[in-house]
XYZ file of C-alpha atoms in Angstrom:
420
model
C -76.268 -102.728 -47.916
C -74.753 -101.596 -51.208
C -72.326 -103.985 -52.835
C -69.512 -101.419 -52.728
C -69.834 -101.236 -48.931
C -69.778 -105.030 -48.658
C -66.621 -105.065 -50.752
C -65.015 -102.459 -48.491
C -65.743 -104.567 -45.415
C -64.204 -107.602 -47.134
C -61.110 -105.719 -48.302
C -60.176 -104.312 -44.910
C -61.621 -106.931 -42.549
C -58.401 -108.646 -41.416
C -56.387 -105.513 -40.633
C -59.238 -103.519 -39.163
C -60.460 -106.274 -36.865
C -57.023 -106.327 -35.270
C -57.429 -102.628 -34.365
C -60.998 -102.713 -33.077
C -61.806 -102.981 -29.376
C -64.933 -105.099 -29.676
C -65.707 -104.674 -25.970
C -66.316 -100.990 -26.767
C -67.750 -101.373 -30.261
C -70.293 -104.150 -29.724
C -72.529 -102.178 -27.288
C -72.652 -99.414 -29.931
C -73.660 -101.918 -32.600
C -76.552 -102.924 -30.367
C -77.389 -99.318 -29.518
C -77.621 -98.368 -33.182
C -79.640 -101.497 -33.950
C -77.161 -103.075 -36.307
C -77.783 -106.154 -34.218
C -80.916 -106.876 -32.236
C -80.649 -108.144 -28.643
C -82.417 -111.380 -29.657
C -79.991 -112.136 -32.523
C -79.296 -115.882 -32.525
C -75.511 -115.345 -32.551
C -75.277 -113.093 -29.504
C -75.125 -115.895 -26.894
C -72.012 -117.404 -28.514
C -70.416 -113.968 -29.073
C -71.042 -112.275 -25.764
C -68.728 -114.410 -23.635
C -65.836 -114.235 -26.081
C -65.777 -110.708 -27.495
C -61.999 -110.384 -27.164
C -61.306 -113.370 -29.430
C -60.101 -112.491 -32.913
C -62.471 -114.976 -34.545
C -65.476 -113.568 -32.711
C -64.585 -110.001 -33.630
C -64.180 -110.940 -37.276
C -67.476 -112.825 -37.316
C -69.299 -109.825 -35.828
C -67.614 -107.439 -38.256
C -68.326 -109.503 -41.377
C -71.946 -110.208 -40.510
C -72.621 -106.474 -40.646
C -72.825 -106.985 -44.419
C -76.143 -108.780 -43.882
C -77.740 -106.234 -41.548
C -79.627 -104.007 -43.971
C -79.194 -100.809 -46.020
C -78.257 -98.549 -43.089
C -75.811 -100.908 -41.399
C -72.675 -99.463 -43.014
C -73.582 -95.888 -42.062
C -74.336 -96.986 -38.506
C -71.040 -98.901 -38.327
C -69.123 -95.724 -39.178
C -71.081 -93.803 -36.540
C -70.348 -96.487 -33.916
C -66.622 -96.448 -34.706
C -66.424 -92.683 -34.405
C -68.300 -92.695 -31.093
C -65.721 -95.022 -29.526
C -62.851 -92.904 -30.868
C -61.807 -95.048 -33.846
C -61.905 -92.136 -36.287
C -59.051 -93.498 -38.399
C -60.810 -96.832 -38.915
C -64.063 -95.112 -39.814
C -62.258 -92.847 -42.272
C -60.515 -95.807 -43.904
C -63.857 -97.533 -44.458
C -65.460 -94.290 -45.615
C -62.644 -93.501 -48.034
C -62.084 -90.072 -46.477
C -58.673 -90.657 -45.007
C -57.030 -90.514 -48.434
C -58.175 -86.933 -48.804
C -56.283 -85.830 -45.699
C -52.856 -84.266 -45.803
C -51.363 -86.398 -43.093
C -48.820 -88.506 -44.992
C -48.577 -91.069 -42.233
C -52.281 -91.775 -42.492
C -52.082 -92.067 -46.265
C -49.232 -94.533 -45.910
C -51.324 -96.666 -43.553
C -54.242 -96.702 -45.981
C -51.973 -97.725 -48.865
C -50.450 -100.462 -46.688
C -53.897 -101.799 -45.896
C -54.791 -101.893 -49.574
C -51.584 -103.662 -50.537
C -51.885 -106.218 -47.764
C -55.596 -106.834 -48.325
C -56.600 -107.152 -51.977
C -60.343 -107.728 -52.577
C -61.409 -110.877 -50.801
C -61.787 -113.912 -53.024
C -63.736 -115.732 -50.324
C -67.472 -115.448 -50.108
C -68.353 -115.649 -46.439
C -70.632 -118.623 -46.668
C -72.204 -118.175 -43.250
C -74.149 -115.222 -44.635
C -76.602 -117.677 -46.222
C -78.496 -117.873 -42.939
C -79.098 -114.134 -42.994
C -80.155 -113.880 -46.630
C -83.586 -114.218 -48.183
C -82.107 -114.140 -51.678
C -80.762 -117.251 -53.423
C -77.057 -117.371 -54.166
C -75.839 -115.822 -57.436
C -73.052 -117.592 -59.289
C -69.958 -115.455 -59.940
C -67.196 -117.737 -61.106
C -63.528 -116.965 -60.663
C -61.860 -118.620 -63.656
C -58.488 -120.294 -63.675
C -55.645 -118.573 -65.497
C -53.442 -121.648 -65.963
C -53.650 -125.418 -65.870
C -52.833 -126.898 -62.470
C -53.029 -130.554 -63.464
C -49.320 -131.153 -63.941
C -46.621 -130.904 -61.292
C -43.737 -133.372 -61.381
C -42.429 -132.288 -57.984
C -45.541 -133.359 -56.055
C -45.521 -136.663 -54.191
C -49.217 -136.992 -55.064
C -49.780 -136.864 -58.805
C -52.656 -135.044 -60.496
C -55.484 -136.103 -62.760
C -55.286 -134.607 -66.257
C -58.100 -132.028 -66.508
C -57.880 -130.220 -69.843
C -60.657 -131.583 -72.052
C -63.305 -129.340 -73.554
C -65.836 -129.850 -72.154
C -63.939 -130.529 -68.926
C -66.357 -133.296 -68.003
C -69.966 -134.418 -68.026
C -72.318 -133.738 -65.114
C -75.510 -135.671 -64.446
C -77.698 -133.509 -62.215
C -80.861 -135.104 -60.794
C -83.158 -132.929 -58.675
C -86.369 -134.235 -57.129
C -88.809 -131.541 -56.042
C -92.441 -132.657 -56.393
C -93.496 -135.600 -54.234
C -97.092 -136.146 -55.342
C -97.575 -139.469 -53.597
C -96.725 -138.192 -50.150
C -99.627 -138.194 -47.708
C -98.513 -134.738 -46.647
C -97.386 -131.834 -48.795
C -93.675 -132.322 -48.870
C -92.290 -130.710 -51.994
C -88.682 -129.495 -51.998
C -89.462 -126.187 -53.669
C -86.290 -124.373 -52.632
C -84.251 -127.165 -54.239
C -85.032 -125.438 -57.530
C -82.435 -122.802 -56.567
C -79.886 -125.546 -55.889
C -80.486 -127.033 -59.325
C -80.217 -123.682 -61.122
C -77.028 -122.731 -59.289
C -75.353 -126.099 -59.826
C -76.215 -126.048 -63.520
C -74.920 -122.501 -63.981
C -71.795 -123.168 -61.901
C -70.704 -126.270 -63.808
C -71.525 -124.813 -67.198
C -69.447 -121.736 -66.433
C -66.603 -123.967 -65.256
C -66.714 -125.666 -68.660
C -68.698 -128.844 -68.028
C -71.589 -130.215 -70.037
C -74.591 -130.618 -67.730
C -77.384 -133.123 -68.263
C -80.178 -132.030 -65.942
C -83.142 -134.217 -64.950
C -85.962 -133.395 -62.586
C -88.639 -135.278 -60.620
C -87.646 -138.891 -61.303
C -89.072 -142.038 -59.768
C -86.739 -144.539 -58.149
C -86.748 -146.813 -61.188
C -86.114 -143.933 -63.588
C -83.199 -142.696 -61.442
C -81.515 -146.060 -61.944
C -82.260 -146.029 -65.684
C -80.987 -142.480 -66.165
C -77.746 -143.125 -64.250
C -77.164 -146.355 -66.177
C -77.706 -144.598 -69.507
C -75.396 -141.770 -68.471
C -72.624 -144.241 -67.565
C -72.836 -145.764 -71.051
C -72.513 -142.502 -72.982
C -69.837 -142.785 -75.631
C -68.800 -139.135 -75.182
C -67.479 -139.954 -71.713
C -64.435 -141.171 -73.623
C -63.756 -137.606 -74.748
C -63.765 -135.897 -71.335
C -61.462 -135.966 -68.329
C -64.037 -136.331 -65.538
C -67.651 -136.804 -64.567
C -69.918 -135.752 -61.718
C -73.164 -137.374 -60.606
C -75.137 -135.036 -58.345
C -78.426 -136.171 -56.821
C -80.604 -133.859 -54.732
C -83.635 -135.596 -53.295
C -85.432 -136.879 -50.255
C -83.557 -139.758 -48.696
C -83.504 -142.090 -45.743
C -81.735 -145.056 -44.179
C -83.271 -148.368 -45.246
C -83.732 -151.491 -43.133
C -80.239 -152.670 -44.024
C -78.921 -149.310 -42.774
C -77.839 -148.173 -46.226
C -78.385 -144.628 -47.458
C -81.291 -144.646 -49.885
C -82.530 -142.103 -52.447
C -86.299 -141.654 -52.510
C -87.797 -141.099 -55.950
C -90.805 -138.818 -56.402
C -93.050 -141.919 -56.364
C -91.976 -142.728 -52.818
C -95.053 -143.827 -50.913
C -96.580 -145.905 -53.726
C -96.714 -149.644 -53.233
C -94.559 -150.324 -56.283
C -92.010 -147.557 -55.677
C -88.318 -148.426 -55.689
C -85.688 -146.993 -53.413
C -82.211 -146.419 -54.819
C -79.265 -147.327 -52.600
C -76.498 -144.758 -53.025
C -73.832 -147.482 -53.181
C -75.631 -149.051 -56.150
C -75.033 -145.881 -58.164
C -71.303 -146.572 -57.963
C -71.744 -149.957 -59.650
C -72.466 -148.275 -62.975
C -69.030 -146.617 -62.967
C -66.717 -149.534 -62.305
C -64.146 -150.140 -65.015
C -66.122 -153.157 -66.216
C -69.373 -151.206 -66.495
C -67.911 -147.882 -67.679
C -64.531 -148.383 -69.376
C -64.797 -144.864 -70.883
C -64.037 -143.442 -67.419
C -61.173 -145.764 -66.474
C -58.433 -143.878 -64.585
C -60.526 -140.691 -64.623
C -62.025 -138.920 -61.592
C -65.651 -139.786 -60.886
C -67.282 -137.650 -58.208
C -70.655 -138.464 -56.646
C -72.511 -135.873 -54.580
C -75.642 -136.801 -52.632
C -77.753 -134.002 -51.140
C -80.288 -135.980 -49.137
C -81.064 -137.225 -45.684
C -79.558 -140.550 -44.658
C -81.879 -141.205 -41.736
C -83.876 -139.231 -39.220
C -81.297 -138.454 -36.530
C -80.535 -134.803 -35.871
C -77.556 -133.223 -34.178
C -78.981 -131.242 -31.248
C -82.365 -131.259 -32.912
C -84.851 -128.411 -32.646
C -87.622 -127.216 -34.931
C -87.041 -123.999 -36.867
C -89.643 -122.336 -39.036
C -87.283 -121.914 -42.014
C -85.726 -125.342 -41.782
C -86.997 -128.607 -43.163
C -85.211 -131.891 -43.713
C -84.856 -133.870 -46.895
C -86.605 -136.948 -45.568
C -90.104 -137.927 -44.572
C -89.679 -141.581 -43.773
C -91.441 -142.497 -40.515
C -89.481 -144.207 -37.761
C -90.450 -145.294 -34.276
C -88.593 -143.562 -31.487
C -87.777 -146.855 -29.809
C -86.298 -148.337 -32.987
C -82.622 -149.146 -32.726
C -80.452 -146.820 -34.817
C -77.288 -148.063 -36.456
C -74.945 -145.872 -38.494
C -73.479 -147.326 -41.666
C -69.987 -145.907 -41.322
C -68.796 -148.156 -44.118
C -70.085 -146.422 -47.215
C -69.060 -149.172 -49.592
C -68.764 -152.921 -49.272
C -65.512 -154.835 -49.359
C -65.880 -155.682 -53.043
C -65.193 -152.025 -53.879
C -61.655 -152.377 -52.614
C -60.411 -154.106 -55.782
C -59.025 -151.909 -58.557
C -62.124 -152.363 -60.696
C -63.462 -149.651 -58.373
C -61.105 -146.689 -58.293
C -60.868 -142.930 -58.873
C -64.173 -142.402 -57.072
C -64.966 -139.678 -54.568
C -68.297 -140.047 -52.744
C -69.637 -136.975 -50.978
C -72.716 -136.912 -48.733
C -74.189 -133.716 -47.361
C -74.680 -135.352 -43.964
C -73.568 -138.283 -41.806
C -74.983 -141.819 -42.020
C -78.321 -141.981 -40.223
C -78.718 -138.192 -40.035
C -80.825 -135.504 -41.680
C -79.624 -132.817 -44.093
C -80.988 -129.285 -43.698
C -82.575 -127.180 -46.386
C -83.648 -123.553 -46.057
C -87.151 -123.334 -47.493
C -86.335 -119.949 -49.021
C -82.829 -120.211 -50.447
C -82.040 -123.933 -50.746
C -79.962 -126.552 -48.968
C -77.133 -125.571 -46.661
C -74.657 -127.925 -48.286
C -75.328 -127.042 -51.938
C -75.260 -123.304 -51.264
C -71.850 -123.616 -49.616
C -70.602 -125.977 -52.321
C -71.510 -123.487 -55.058
C -69.914 -120.630 -53.101
C -66.665 -122.512 -52.509
C -66.361 -123.889 -56.033
C -67.067 -120.572 -57.747
C -64.478 -118.688 -55.685
C -61.753 -121.247 -54.932
C -61.788 -123.985 -57.588
C -59.407 -121.927 -59.718
C -56.522 -122.767 -57.383
C -57.536 -125.609 -55.020
C -58.015 -129.294 -55.794
C -61.327 -131.061 -55.239
C -60.476 -132.811 -51.967
C -59.451 -129.499 -50.416
C -62.615 -127.854 -51.722
C -64.766 -130.378 -49.884
C -62.708 -129.867 -46.734
C -63.373 -126.131 -46.992
C -67.073 -126.811 -47.562
C -67.314 -128.832 -44.365
C -65.274 -126.232 -42.495
C -67.871 -123.630 -43.431
C -70.785 -126.004 -42.844
C -69.709 -126.394 -39.223
C -70.565 -122.727 -38.541
C -74.225 -123.124 -39.502
C -76.583 -123.473 -36.570
C -80.232 -123.187 -35.802
C -81.361 -121.178 -32.814
C -80.803 -124.148 -30.550
C -77.713 -125.521 -32.210
C -78.878 -127.940 -34.851
C -75.866 -128.635 -37.003
C -74.772 -130.733 -39.951
C -71.597 -132.614 -40.847
C -70.742 -133.678 -44.382
C -69.050 -136.956 -45.244
C -66.432 -137.653 -47.917
C -65.231 -141.134 -48.882
C -62.415 -141.933 -51.293
C -62.358 -145.155 -53.288
C -58.975 -145.207 -54.970
C -59.173 -141.452 -55.521
C -55.420 -141.163 -55.081
C -54.538 -138.115 -57.176
C -55.332 -134.452 -56.818
C -58.064 -133.178 -59.099
C -57.871 -129.529 -60.197
C -60.936 -128.438 -62.160
C -59.201 -125.517 -63.920
C -62.589 -123.765 -64.168
C -63.349 -121.837 -67.333
C -59.776 -122.031 -68.637
C -59.678 -123.079 -72.289
C -56.687 -121.434 -73.966
C -56.522 -121.513 -77.741
């Protein structure tokens, strides 16, 4: 579908969905092969076609249904008698002399400016990796005396430093288990943060020991004193170790002398004692990796793999480590930290072998479109809200996890805004 037609669907979606009788339209969408009878979404749609959310989901997914989908949508609308709606989408109604119709079109345009939201659920229908299109801030949002919750200052240039570690090639695995599509995640994260105004230090294919060394060196950088924030983002295979802690697996995982990296240990390098340059500044840790082998409503799918290959016995007792950090992190030496995991303790994280991980794709989509006006905690809430809609054919799903350690202020990234 042409981009202009996708934009039209976005612009008018809310108002038009209210006017559509989906009980009449949906059979036409099937008849004209916009949707196939075996589409994975049909079972959840078919029993609830009158619901506003269902109708909107059906309408918006038409953007993913190929080059002829828009033309067939217009035909379907006209066949059920919704000529006005079809003409609005087709742009023809403005050419008509009926003033009432022109007024309705103008009203729709005024009430529905171009959508700023990228509909993240489309990632399951796309064979193309996400493209970063950043919406920049137009003012600083880091100062508001009237708020009960204060805000972190976020005005430095660069805005912050980002350590991005991406493990792709696992040469010591007994089976071929490379994370090839993670390359798209790395490229998108790097482009996103650079466009937002961060300095990105990108590392790839690190062993467990080197991961620790690189993070330690990053935490000691003197230029952290000159920025207002830092991110540590690690995309890798992972598992749950014998102590039931989430563990990062370096690319040497499988060798006798390989070292696992406990996610909680990464935080140690950023305490006030260890990293005084970042005292009272937001430190955000993002882990895209499996934290065990459990799946939510598990089923195999040909385009889905998980970011773990640790072997467990089915009869082994499973315990979830709901406490992400130990009690010692509760003292003020550990503060201003936000820890984000792509999945729950003990569970897998899904990655599309073509386009990249579910979580990182949604994160990039949300940040590039909404970071200009929403603070970080809300952004991660939106990410999980969108993540909940992703399903495999038999309802595999994924839930992200966010933990605050003294992260008691709102953090607005003010992306790309550097006034003279």
